[in-house]
């Protein structure tokens, strides 16, 4: 058997019991995310997601999931918001994203934790600019706040690695 050692990847998030305990800017952003989910187009999953991105210039850009009869062509709320921010405000840092959700089938008691592809999209902009706060909530229950995408995506793949590989060619 080969020799190896284990390392621990530690990630930390803040947990709030109540929305009113959140810092004011987080609470306001979460409100916008909740409002955004009403315009989600999710006739296939009936799972509605809203996202609100706060930019460094104070603007808030919202997104919601947009589904498609050809299922993989749909897009998550987070990426709709993140890419809309990139398209409308190029060069402006993303400071925070709030994510809210609702479904017709049950009461969501756990915070919505963004999918892997949306985490990777957040990682791109965090590495380009600065840390992005991620505020996550279900319909009821606790609220999770990560101060950086690093907490949700340890060992992330970044542009630095692309460049390193290119240098080796
Ligand atoms: N969805 C999001 O919008 N964000 C996530 O982080 C997870 C999933 C959407 C995609 C699809 O429209 C529906 O939720 C069910 O997966």
PDB file of N, CA and C and ligand atoms in Angstrom, residues 41-42 45 47-49 64-67 75-78 99 112-115 118, ligand 1:
ATOM      1  N   UNK A  41     -39.696  30.774 -14.008  1.00  0.00           N
ATOM      2  CA  UNK A  41     -40.429  29.978 -14.998  1.00  0.00           C
ATOM      3  C   UNK A  41     -40.018  28.527 -14.773  1.00  0.00           C
ATOM      4  N   UNK A  42     -40.822  27.820 -13.974  1.00  0.00           N
ATOM      5  CA  UNK A  42     -40.450  26.462 -13.571  1.00  0.00           C
ATOM      6  C   UNK A  42     -41.642  25.510 -13.695  1.00  0.00           C
ATOM      7  N   UNK A  45     -40.397  21.521 -12.999  1.00  0.00           N
ATOM      8  CA  UNK A  45     -40.049  21.060 -11.648  1.00  0.00           C
ATOM      9  C   UNK A  45     -40.997  21.607 -10.592  1.00  0.00           C
ATOM     10  N   UNK A  47     -40.338  23.962  -8.907  1.00  0.00           N
ATOM     11  CA  UNK A  47     -39.399  24.359  -7.850  1.00  0.00           C
ATOM     12  C   UNK A  47     -38.905  25.749  -8.247  1.00  0.00           C
ATOM     13  N   UNK A  48     -39.285  26.737  -7.448  1.00  0.00           N
ATOM     14  CA  UNK A  48     -39.048  28.133  -7.837  1.00  0.00           C
ATOM     15  C   UNK A  48     -37.873  28.694  -7.035  1.00  0.00           C
ATOM     16  N   UNK A  49     -36.915  29.266  -7.742  1.00  0.00           N
ATOM     17  CA  UNK A  49     -35.733  29.820  -7.076  1.00  0.00           C
ATOM     18  C   UNK A  49     -35.573  31.281  -7.477  1.00  0.00           C
ATOM     19  N   UNK A  64     -34.036  34.418 -11.704  1.00  0.00           N
ATOM     20  CA  UNK A  64     -34.881  33.312 -11.241  1.00  0.00           C
ATOM     21  C   UNK A  64     -34.703  32.163 -12.223  1.00  0.00           C
ATOM     22  N   UNK A  65     -35.033  30.950 -11.793  1.00  0.00           N
ATOM     23  CA  UNK A  65     -34.765  29.820 -12.688  1.00  0.00           C
ATOM     24  C   UNK A  65     -35.675  29.864 -13.914  1.00  0.00           C
ATOM     25  N   UNK A  66     -35.089  29.554 -15.048  1.00  0.00           N
ATOM     26  CA  UNK A  66     -35.773  29.584 -16.343  1.00  0.00           C
ATOM     27  C   UNK A  66     -35.647  28.191 -16.948  1.00  0.00           C
ATOM     28  N   UNK A  67     -36.754  27.459 -16.944  1.00  0.00           N
ATOM     29  CA  UNK A  67     -36.710  26.072 -17.420  1.00  0.00           C
ATOM     30  C   UNK A  67     -37.061  25.995 -18.903  1.00  0.00           C
ATOM     31  N   UNK A  75     -31.858  27.229 -17.013  1.00  0.00           N
ATOM     32  CA  UNK A  75     -30.742  27.767 -16.221  1.00  0.00           C
ATOM     33  C   UNK A  75     -31.204  28.116 -14.808  1.00  0.00           C
ATOM     34  N   UNK A  76     -30.315  27.905 -13.845  1.00  0.00           N
ATOM     35  CA  UNK A  76     -30.592  28.211 -12.439  1.00  0.00           C
ATOM     36  C   UNK A  76     -30.713  29.716 -12.217  1.00  0.00           C
ATOM     37  N   UNK A  77     -31.451  30.060 -11.175  1.00  0.00           N
ATOM     38  CA  UNK A  77     -31.654  31.469 -10.793  1.00  0.00           C
ATOM     39  C   UNK A  77     -30.327  32.196 -10.555  1.00  0.00           C
ATOM     40  N   UNK A  78     -29.408  31.521  -9.896  1.00  0.00           N
ATOM     41  CA  UNK A  78     -28.137  32.174  -9.543  1.00  0.00           C
ATOM     42  C   UNK A  78     -27.372  32.602 -10.783  1.00  0.00           C
ATOM     43  N   UNK A  99     -30.227  33.860  -1.953  1.00  0.00           N
ATOM     44  CA  UNK A  99     -30.957  32.830  -2.697  1.00  0.00           C
ATOM     45  C   UNK A  99     -32.154  32.362  -1.864  1.00  0.00           C
ATOM     46  N   UNK A 112     -31.453  26.850   0.654  1.00  0.00           N
ATOM     47  CA  UNK A 112     -31.077  26.391  -0.677  1.00  0.00           C
ATOM     48  C   UNK A 112     -29.593  26.596  -0.888  1.00  0.00           C
ATOM     49  N   UNK A 113     -28.933  25.502  -1.154  1.00  0.00           N
ATOM     50  CA  UNK A 113     -27.501  25.519  -1.334  1.00  0.00           C
ATOM     51  C   UNK A 113     -27.237  25.428  -2.837  1.00  0.00           C
ATOM     52  N   UNK A 114     -26.531  26.421  -3.414  1.00  0.00           N
ATOM     53  CA  UNK A 114     -26.419  26.477  -4.880  1.00  0.00           C
ATOM     54  C   UNK A 114     -25.772  25.241  -5.492  1.00  0.00           C
ATOM     55  N   UNK A 115     -26.179  24.906  -6.700  1.00  0.00           N
ATOM     56  CA  UNK A 115     -25.650  23.714  -7.376  1.00  0.00           C
ATOM     57  C   UNK A 115     -24.181  23.936  -7.753  1.00  0.00           C
ATOM     58  N   UNK A 118     -23.367  26.614 -10.449  1.00  0.00           N
ATOM     59  CA  UNK A 118     -23.523  27.995  -9.968  1.00  0.00           C
ATOM     60  C   UNK A 118     -22.388  28.373  -9.028  1.00  0.00           C
TER      61      UNK A 118
HETATM   62  N1  LIG B   1     -32.277  25.460  -9.337  1.00  0.00           N
HETATM   63  C1  LIG B   1     -31.843  26.741  -9.191  1.00  0.00           C
HETATM   64  O1  LIG B   1     -32.369  27.678  -9.792  1.00  0.00           O
HETATM   65  N2  LIG B   1     -30.793  26.945  -8.361  1.00  0.00           N
HETATM   66  C2  LIG B   1     -30.140  25.970  -7.652  1.00  0.00           C
HETATM   67  O2  LIG B   1     -29.160  26.245  -6.980  1.00  0.00           O
HETATM   68  C3  LIG B   1     -30.623  24.610  -7.717  1.00  0.00           C
HETATM   69  C4  LIG B   1     -31.697  24.327  -8.689  1.00  0.00           C
HETATM   70  C5  LIG B   1     -33.409  25.241 -10.241  1.00  0.00           C
HETATM   71  C6  LIG B   1     -33.072  24.494 -11.504  1.00  0.00           C
HETATM   72  C7  LIG B   1     -34.395  23.888 -11.871  1.00  0.00           C
HETATM   73  O3  LIG B   1     -35.156  24.847 -12.605  1.00  0.00           O
HETATM   74  C8  LIG B   1     -35.091  23.674 -10.526  1.00  0.00           C
HETATM   75  O4  LIG B   1     -34.392  24.465  -9.608  1.00  0.00           O
HETATM   76  C9  LIG B   1     -35.071  22.232 -10.072  1.00  0.00           C
HETATM   77  O5  LIG B   1     -33.801  21.710 -10.096  1.00  0.00           O
END
